[in-house]
PDB file of C-alpha atoms in Angstrom:
ATOM      1  CA  MET L 134      44.973-100.498-146.167  1.00 30.00           C
ATOM      2  CA  PHE L 135      48.786 -99.579-146.829  1.00 35.00           C
ATOM      3  CA  SER L 136      50.229-102.000-149.559  1.00 40.00           C
ATOM      4  CA  THR L 137      53.938-102.183-150.052  1.00 40.00           C
ATOM      5  CA  GLY L 138      54.151-104.076-153.138  1.00 46.00           C
ATOM      6  CA  ASP L 139      57.412-103.971-155.050  1.00 52.00           C
ATOM      7  CA  ASP L 140      57.876-100.475-154.302  1.00 58.00           C
ATOM      8  CA  PRO L 141      61.084 -99.848-152.152  1.00 59.00           C
ATOM      9  CA  ALA L 142      60.006 -96.567-150.785  1.00 59.00           C
ATOM     10  CA  ALA L 143      56.858 -98.338-149.727  1.00 64.00           C
ATOM     11  CA  ARG L 144      58.334-101.250-148.064  1.00 65.00           C
ATOM     12  CA  LEU L 145      60.972 -98.895-146.348  1.00 64.00           C
ATOM     13  CA  ARG L 146      57.975 -96.708-144.998  1.00 67.00           C
ATOM     14  CA  HIS L 147      56.144 -99.948-143.771  1.00 67.00           C
ATOM     15  CA  GLU L 148      59.280-101.274-141.862  1.00 69.00           C
ATOM     16  CA  LEU L 149      59.759 -98.002-140.218  1.00 71.00           C
ATOM     17  CA  HIS L 150      56.257 -96.953-139.472  1.00 71.00           C
ATOM     18  CA  THR L 151      55.226-100.376-138.186  1.00 75.00           C
ATOM     19  CA  PRO L 152      57.170-100.377-134.940  1.00 77.00           C
ATOM     20  CA  LEU L 153      56.604 -96.806-134.283  1.00 76.00           C
ATOM     21  CA  THR L 154      52.819 -97.287-134.656  1.00 79.00           C
ATOM     22  CA  SER L 155      53.170-100.140-132.067  1.00 77.00           C
ATOM     23  CA  ILE L 156      55.043 -97.925-129.557  1.00 80.00           C
ATOM     24  CA  LEU L 157      52.415 -95.079-130.069  1.00 77.00           C
ATOM     25  CA  ALA L 158      49.373 -97.424-129.467  1.00 81.00           C
ATOM     26  CA  TYR L 159      50.775 -98.946-126.242  1.00 77.00           C
ATOM     27  CA  THR L 160      52.226 -95.697-124.903  1.00 80.00           C
ATOM     28  CA  ARG L 161      48.817 -94.135-125.076  1.00 78.00           C
ATOM     29  CA  LEU L 162      47.118 -97.246-123.707  1.00 79.00           C
ATOM     30  CA  LEU L 163      49.383 -97.291-120.721  1.00 79.00           C
ATOM     31  CA  ARG L 164      49.060 -93.348-120.321  1.00 73.00           C
ATOM     32  CA  ASP L 165      45.306 -93.682-120.281  1.00 75.00           C
ATOM     33  CA  ASP L 166      45.439 -96.362-117.577  1.00 73.00           C
ATOM     34  CA  LEU L 167      47.853 -94.271-115.500  1.00 70.00           C
ATOM     35  CA  ALA L 168      45.753 -91.133-115.890  1.00 65.00           C
ATOM     36  CA  CYS L 169      42.679 -93.103-114.445  1.00 68.00           C
ATOM     37  CA  ALA L 170      44.630 -94.259-111.387  1.00 65.00           C
ATOM     38  CA  PRO L 171      44.764 -92.519-108.074  1.00 63.00           C
ATOM     39  CA  ALA L 172      46.669 -89.106-107.946  1.00 58.00           C
ATOM     40  CA  ALA L 173      50.329 -89.938-106.810  1.00 56.00           C
ATOM     41  CA  ASP L 174      53.822 -88.456-107.597  1.00 56.00           C
ATOM     42  CA  ALA L 175      55.020 -91.699-108.945  1.00 53.00           C
ATOM     43  CA  LEU L 176      51.958 -92.062-111.322  1.00 64.00           C
ATOM     44  CA  ARG L 177      52.373 -88.350-112.317  1.00 65.00           C
ATOM     45  CA  GLU L 178      55.986 -89.286-113.219  1.00 66.00           C
ATOM     46  CA  GLY L 179      55.061 -92.107-115.187  1.00 70.00           C
ATOM     47  CA  VAL L 180      52.582 -90.300-117.226  1.00 70.00           C
ATOM     48  CA  ALA L 181      55.295 -87.593-117.902  1.00 72.00           C
ATOM     49  CA  CYS L 182      57.844 -90.298-119.259  1.00 75.00           C
ATOM     50  CA  LEU L 183      55.027 -91.917-121.295  1.00 76.00           C
ATOM     51  CA  ASP L 184      54.317 -88.297-122.888  1.00 77.00           C
ATOM     52  CA  ALA L 185      58.078 -88.048-123.720  1.00 75.00           C
ATOM     53  CA  ILE L 186      57.834 -91.402-125.381  1.00 79.00           C
ATOM     54  CA  ASP L 187      54.702 -90.425-127.351  1.00 76.00           C
ATOM     55  CA  ARG L 188      56.373 -86.949-128.459  1.00 76.00           C
ATOM     56  CA  ASN L 189      59.548 -88.742-129.710  1.00 72.00           C
ATOM     57  CA  ALA L 190      57.781 -91.330-131.595  1.00 76.00           C
ATOM     58  CA  VAL L 191      55.536 -88.905-133.428  1.00 77.00           C
ATOM     59  CA  ARG L 192      58.842 -86.733-134.281  1.00 72.00           C
ATOM     60  CA  LEU L 193      60.472 -89.896-135.704  1.00 73.00           C
ATOM     61  CA  GLN L 194      57.419 -90.724-137.634  1.00 73.00           C
ATOM     62  CA  ARG L 195      57.392 -87.004-139.265  1.00 73.00           C
ATOM     63  CA  TYR L 196      61.263 -87.541-139.894  1.00 69.00           C
ATOM     64  CA  VAL L 197      60.657 -90.585-141.884  1.00 71.00           C
ATOM     65  CA  ASP L 198      58.142 -88.951-143.965  1.00 71.00           C
ATOM     66  CA  GLY L 199      59.925 -85.778-144.300  1.00 67.00           C
ATOM     67  CA  VAL L 200      63.490 -86.605-144.586  1.00 64.00           C
ATOM     68  CA  ILE L 201      64.244 -90.415-144.786  1.00 66.00           C
ATOM     69  CA  LEU L 202      61.798 -91.127-147.646  1.00 66.00           C
ATOM     70  CA  PRO L 203      62.917 -88.442-149.870  1.00 64.00           C
ATOM     71  CA  LEU L 204      66.273 -89.774-149.650  1.00 61.00           C
ATOM     72  CA  ALA L 205      64.928 -93.472-150.499  1.00 58.00           C
ATOM     73  CA  THR L 206      63.188 -92.248-153.587  1.00 55.00           C
ATOM     74  CA  VAL L 207      62.278 -89.213-155.759  1.00 49.00           C
ATOM     75  CA  GLU L 208      59.741 -89.783-158.395  1.00 45.00           C
ATOM     76  CA  GLY L 209      60.520 -93.419-158.419  1.00 48.00           C
ATOM     77  CA  THR L 210      64.338 -93.088-158.871  1.00 48.00           C
ATOM     78  CA  PRO L 211      66.358 -95.911-157.088  1.00 45.00           C
ATOM     79  CA  ALA L 212      67.622 -95.031-153.629  1.00 42.00           C
ATOM     80  CA  GLY L 213      71.275 -94.636-154.593  1.00 44.00           C
ATOM     81  CA  ASP L 214      70.298 -92.063-157.278  1.00 48.00           C
ATOM     82  CA  ALA L 215      67.744 -90.014-155.142  1.00 42.00           C
ATOM     83  CA  HIS L 216      70.201 -87.127-154.715  1.00 42.00           C
ATOM     84  CA  ARG L 217      70.815 -86.823-158.345  1.00 44.00           C
ATOM     85  CA  VAL L 218      67.111 -85.695-159.357  1.00 48.00           C
ATOM     86  CA  GLY L 219      65.817 -82.318-159.487  1.00 53.00           C
ATOM     87  CA  ALA L 220      67.452 -79.088-158.086  1.00 83.00           C
ATOM     88  CA  THR L 221      67.119 -76.895-155.007  1.00 90.00           C
ATOM     89  CA  ASP L 222      68.430 -73.382-154.802  1.00 93.00           C
ATOM     90  CA  LEU L 223      70.492 -73.449-151.728  1.00 95.00           C
ATOM     91  CA  VAL L 224      70.391 -69.726-151.663  1.00 95.00           C
ATOM     92  CA  VAL L 225      66.734 -69.729-150.758  1.00 94.00           C
ATOM     93  CA  VAL L 226      67.124 -72.377-148.235  1.00 94.00           C
ATOM     94  CA  LEU L 227      70.026 -70.579-146.614  1.00 96.00           C
ATOM     95  CA  ARG L 228      68.158 -67.342-146.521  1.00 94.00           C
ATOM     96  CA  ASP L 229      65.263 -68.950-144.698  1.00 93.00           C
ATOM     97  CA  ALA L 230      67.386 -70.682-142.368  1.00 92.00           C
ATOM     98  CA  VAL L 231      69.097 -67.592-141.452  1.00 94.00           C
ATOM     99  CA  ASP L 232      65.773 -65.557-141.073  1.00 92.00           C
ATOM    100  CA  LEU L 233      64.829 -68.109-138.574  1.00 89.00           C
ATOM    101  CA  ALA L 234      68.047 -68.396-136.644  1.00 91.00           C
ATOM    102  CA  ARG L 235      68.289 -64.492-136.117  1.00 91.00           C
ATOM    103  CA  ARG L 236      64.977 -64.808-134.313  1.00 88.00           C
ATOM    104  CA  VAL L 237      66.522 -67.270-132.070  1.00 85.00           C
ATOM    105  CA  ALA L 238      69.712 -65.336-131.673  1.00 87.00           C
ATOM    106  CA  VAL L 239      68.030 -62.307-130.417  1.00 85.00           C
ATOM    107  CA  ALA L 240      67.977 -63.350-126.918  1.00 81.00           C
ATOM    108  CA  GLY L 241      71.703 -63.613-126.821  1.00 82.00           C
ATOM    109  CA  ALA L 242      72.229 -60.357-128.886  1.00 89.00           C
ATOM    110  CA  VAL L 243      73.875 -62.532-131.464  1.00 91.00           C
ATOM    111  CA  SER L 244      74.160 -61.142-134.957  1.00 93.00           C
ATOM    112  CA  ILE L 245      74.207 -63.102-138.265  1.00 94.00           C
ATOM    113  CA  HIS L 246      75.416 -62.165-141.607  1.00 95.00           C
ATOM    114  CA  ALA L 247      75.316 -64.219-144.757  1.00 95.00           C
ATOM    115  CA  ASP L 248      76.979 -63.615-148.113  1.00 94.00           C
ATOM    116  CA  ALA L 249      75.858 -65.701-151.083  1.00 94.00           C
ATOM    117  CA  PRO L 250      75.537 -65.479-154.929  1.00 93.00           C
ATOM    118  CA  ALA L 251      72.300 -64.849-156.556  1.00 91.00           C
ATOM    119  CA  THR L 252      71.601 -68.599-157.176  1.00 91.00           C
ATOM    120  CA  VAL L 253      73.260 -71.819-156.253  1.00 93.00           C
ATOM    121  CA  LEU L 254      71.613 -75.165-157.492  1.00 93.00           C
ATOM    122  CA  VAL L 255      72.018 -78.419-155.516  1.00 94.00           C
ATOM    123  CA  ALA L 256      70.919 -81.983-156.496  1.00 90.00           C
ATOM    124  CA  VAL L 257      69.162 -82.561-153.154  1.00 87.00           C
ATOM    125  CA  ASP L 258      65.352 -82.683-152.188  1.00 83.00           C
ATOM    126  CA  ASP L 259      64.183 -79.383-150.941  1.00 85.00           C
ATOM    127  CA  LEU L 260      62.808 -80.526-147.755  1.00 80.00           C
ATOM    128  CA  VAL L 261      65.974 -82.581-147.002  1.00 83.00           C
ATOM    129  CA  CYS L 262      68.309 -79.574-147.880  1.00 89.00           C
ATOM    130  CA  ARG L 263      66.273 -77.530-145.611  1.00 88.00           C
ATOM    131  CA  HIS L 264      66.482 -79.895-142.729  1.00 85.00           C
ATOM    132  CA  LEU L 265      70.498 -79.928-143.100  1.00 88.00           C
ATOM    133  CA  VAL L 266      71.002 -76.193-143.376  1.00 93.00           C
ATOM    134  CA  GLY L 267      68.397 -75.442-140.869  1.00 90.00           C
ATOM    135  CA  GLN L 268      69.768 -77.739-138.193  1.00 88.00           C
ATOM    136  CA  LEU L 269      73.454 -76.305-138.672  1.00 93.00           C
ATOM    137  CA  VAL L 270      72.521 -72.736-138.798  1.00 93.00           C
ATOM    138  CA  LEU L 271      70.276 -73.088-135.759  1.00 90.00           C
ATOM    139  CA  TRP L 272      73.009 -75.226-133.802  1.00 91.00           C
ATOM    140  CA  LEU L 273      75.501 -72.275-134.376  1.00 91.00           C
ATOM    141  CA  ALA L 274      73.288 -69.586-133.451  1.00 90.00           C
ATOM    142  CA  THR L 275      72.538 -71.301-130.095  1.00 88.00           C
ATOM    143  CA  ALA L 276      76.196 -72.198-129.483  1.00 88.00           C
ATOM    144  CA  ALA L 277      77.429 -68.644-129.922  1.00 90.00           C
ATOM    145  CA  PRO L 278      78.125 -66.707-126.786  1.00 90.00           C
ATOM    146  CA  SER L 279      76.394 -63.481-126.063  1.00 89.00           C
ATOM    147  CA  ARG L 280      77.029 -60.622-128.325  1.00 89.00           C
ATOM    148  CA  ALA L 281      78.940 -62.772-130.783  1.00 93.00           C
ATOM    149  CA  HIS L 282      78.716 -62.453-134.502  1.00 94.00           C
ATOM    150  CA  ILE L 283      78.205 -65.437-136.944  1.00 95.00           C
ATOM    151  CA  GLU L 284      79.630 -64.953-140.466  1.00 96.00           C
ATOM    152  CA  ILE L 285      78.186 -67.445-143.165  1.00 97.00           C
ATOM    153  CA  ALA L 286      79.540 -67.594-146.755  1.00 96.00           C
ATOM    154  CA  LEU L 287      77.879 -69.693-149.486  1.00 97.00           C
ATOM    155  CA  ARG L 288      79.832 -70.349-152.597  1.00 95.00           C
ATOM    156  CA  ALA L 289      79.078 -72.471-155.807  1.00 93.00           C
ATOM    157  CA  ASP L 290      82.770 -73.295-156.685  1.00 90.00           C
ATOM    158  CA  PRO L 291      84.563 -75.605-156.890  1.00 91.00           C
ATOM    159  CA  VAL L 292      81.505 -77.395-155.156  1.00 93.00           C
ATOM    160  CA  PRO L 293      78.467 -75.824-153.530  1.00 95.00           C
ATOM    161  CA  ALA L 294      79.503 -75.214-149.880  1.00 96.00           C
ATOM    162  CA  ILE L 295      78.310 -73.237-146.875  1.00 97.00           C
ATOM    163  CA  ASP L 296      81.002 -72.025-144.563  1.00 97.00           C
ATOM    164  CA  ALA L 297      79.947 -70.653-141.159  1.00 96.00           C
ATOM    165  CA  LYS L 298      81.833 -69.569-138.166  1.00 95.00           C
ATOM    166  CA  ILE L 299      81.435 -67.630-134.670  1.00 94.00           C
ATOM    167  CA  VAL L 300      83.312 -64.665-134.427  1.00 91.00           C
ATOM    168  CA  PRO L 301      83.428 -63.668-130.722  1.00 81.00           C
ATOM    169  CA  HIS L 302      82.895 -60.265-129.481  1.00 70.00           C
ATOM    170  CA  GLY L 303      85.913 -58.306-128.741  1.00 63.00           C
ATOM    171  CA  GLU L 304      89.667 -59.656-128.956  1.00 44.00           C
ATOM    172  CA  LEU L 305      89.732 -61.160-125.469  1.00 37.00           C
ATOM    173  CA  THR L 306      86.243 -62.826-125.548  1.00 43.00           C
ATOM    174  CA  ALA L 307      86.434 -66.522-126.393  1.00 45.00           C
ATOM    175  CA  PRO L 308      83.577 -68.573-127.294  1.00 44.00           C
ATOM    176  CA  GLN L 309      81.725 -70.133-124.260  1.00 47.00           C
ATOM    177  CA  PRO L 310      81.206 -73.905-124.274  1.00 46.00           C
ATOM    178  CA  ARG L 311      77.503 -75.060-125.278  1.00 44.00           C
ATOM    179  CA  PRO L 312      75.340 -75.716-122.575  1.00 44.00           C
ATOM    180  CA  SER L 313      74.757 -79.504-121.941  1.00 42.00           C
ATOM    181  CA  ASP L 314      72.179 -80.745-124.421  1.00 42.00           C
ATOM    182  CA  PRO L 315      72.009 -84.669-125.158  1.00 36.00           C
ATOM    183  CA  GLN L 316      69.882 -83.799-128.162  1.00 39.00           C
ATOM    184  CA  ARG L 317      71.984 -81.556-129.981  1.00 45.00           C
ATOM    185  CA  PRO L 318      74.942 -84.098-130.722  1.00 49.00           C
ATOM    186  CA  ALA L 319      72.352 -86.569-131.879  1.00 49.00           C
ATOM    187  CA  ASP L 320      70.902 -84.013-134.433  1.00 61.00           C
ATOM    188  CA  LEU L 321      74.237 -83.005-135.787  1.00 79.00           C
ATOM    189  CA  ARG L 322      75.113 -86.772-136.296  1.00 78.00           C
ATOM    190  CA  VAL L 323      71.882 -87.078-138.024  1.00 76.00           C
ATOM    191  CA  ALA L 324      72.504 -84.202-140.258  1.00 81.00           C
ATOM    192  CA  SER L 325      76.024 -85.528-140.988  1.00 85.00           C
ATOM    193  CA  ALA L 326      74.720 -89.092-141.914  1.00 81.00           C
ATOM    194  CA  VAL L 327      71.928 -87.228-144.319  1.00 81.00           C
ATOM    195  CA  ALA L 328      74.501 -85.126-145.892  1.00 87.00           C
ATOM    196  CA  SER L 329      76.426 -88.185-146.759  1.00 86.00           C
ATOM    197  CA  LEU L 330      73.552 -89.910-148.060  1.00 81.00           C
ATOM    198  CA  CYS L 331      73.007 -87.057-150.344  1.00 84.00           C
ATOM    199  CA  GLY L 332      76.472 -87.076-151.812  1.00 88.00           C
ATOM    200  CA  GLY L 333      77.841 -84.229-149.602  1.00 92.00           C
ATOM    201  CA  GLU L 334      79.917 -83.817-146.387  1.00 93.00           C
ATOM    202  CA  VAL L 335      79.553 -82.043-142.973  1.00 93.00           C
ATOM    203  CA  ARG L 336      82.592 -80.878-141.042  1.00 93.00           C
ATOM    204  CA  LEU L 337      82.263 -79.056-137.776  1.00 89.00           C
ATOM    205  CA  ASP L 338      83.936 -78.124-134.500  1.00 89.00           C
ATOM    206  CA  GLU L 339      82.839 -76.198-131.599  1.00 86.00           C
ATOM    207  CA  THR L 340      82.410 -72.856-133.401  1.00 90.00           C
ATOM    208  CA  SER L 341      82.023 -73.535-137.037  1.00 93.00           C
ATOM    209  CA  PHE L 342      80.840 -75.818-139.575  1.00 95.00           C
ATOM    210  CA  ARG L 343      81.375 -76.688-143.286  1.00 96.00           C
ATOM    211  CA  LEU L 344      78.504 -78.107-145.435  1.00 96.00           C
ATOM    212  CA  THR L 345      79.122 -79.297-148.938  1.00 96.00           C
ATOM    213  CA  LEU L 346      76.463 -80.579-151.303  1.00 95.00           C
ATOM    214  CA  PRO L 347      76.520 -82.197-154.843  1.00 93.00           C
ATOM    215  CA  ALA L 348      75.772 -79.646-157.740  1.00 91.00           C
ATOM    216  CA  SER L 349      72.710 -80.204-159.636  1.00 73.00           C
ATOM    217  CA  VAL L 350      73.018 -82.673-162.567  1.00 55.00           C
ATOM    218  CA  LEU L 351      71.970 -81.395-165.856  1.00 49.00           C
ATOM    219  CA  ALA L 352      69.823 -83.627-168.134  1.00 41.00           C
ATOM    220  CA  THR L 353      71.576 -84.829-171.267  1.00 38.00           C
ATOM    221  CA  ALA L 354      70.512 -83.007-174.316  1.00 37.00           C
ATOM    222  CA  ARG L 355      68.826 -85.207-176.877  1.00 35.00           C
TER     223      ARG L 355
END
């Protein structure tokens, strides 16, 4: 049994998981009923739709546990101060995001170069930070036209910031518009909202983004 008590994070998890659990349960009941019915194109389409609902509900559950709750509380800290606790090395996070983006960008022959200092600490939970940076770097890698180059620069001053842009291949080559993908704008809106909750900001256009995050707060010496 999951008890919420007076814990704000527990109450938040309960409020978010309860409707998702109901959606998953009824979706799977309906899918099982359709799967046992006589085969027909309409029924197969119905099962496919229910499968999509199921996948999205599971994805939302993981997002609640992996991103939303770390923002709500970190080791018992109230939600408003969650981003002030601990420190994450933004250089390590960016390196891992770039490694993944390079594997994705191979298909379009897109090259990626990242310039960063040795260490840049930010006051953001590691998992949340990886979500933000990974979403933005992957978006730019898939938005880049064939044989383009992506330049990424991470700086610590005056605030920790990642600046990334697409450099087209050749002077006469212009960036091509991104393929229509209804999920990508939603993902970027979520990234912007999460950055804001962390005390940072995301600015982006069709070919670049700038992510700023709060520097880690050092504990007061006693």
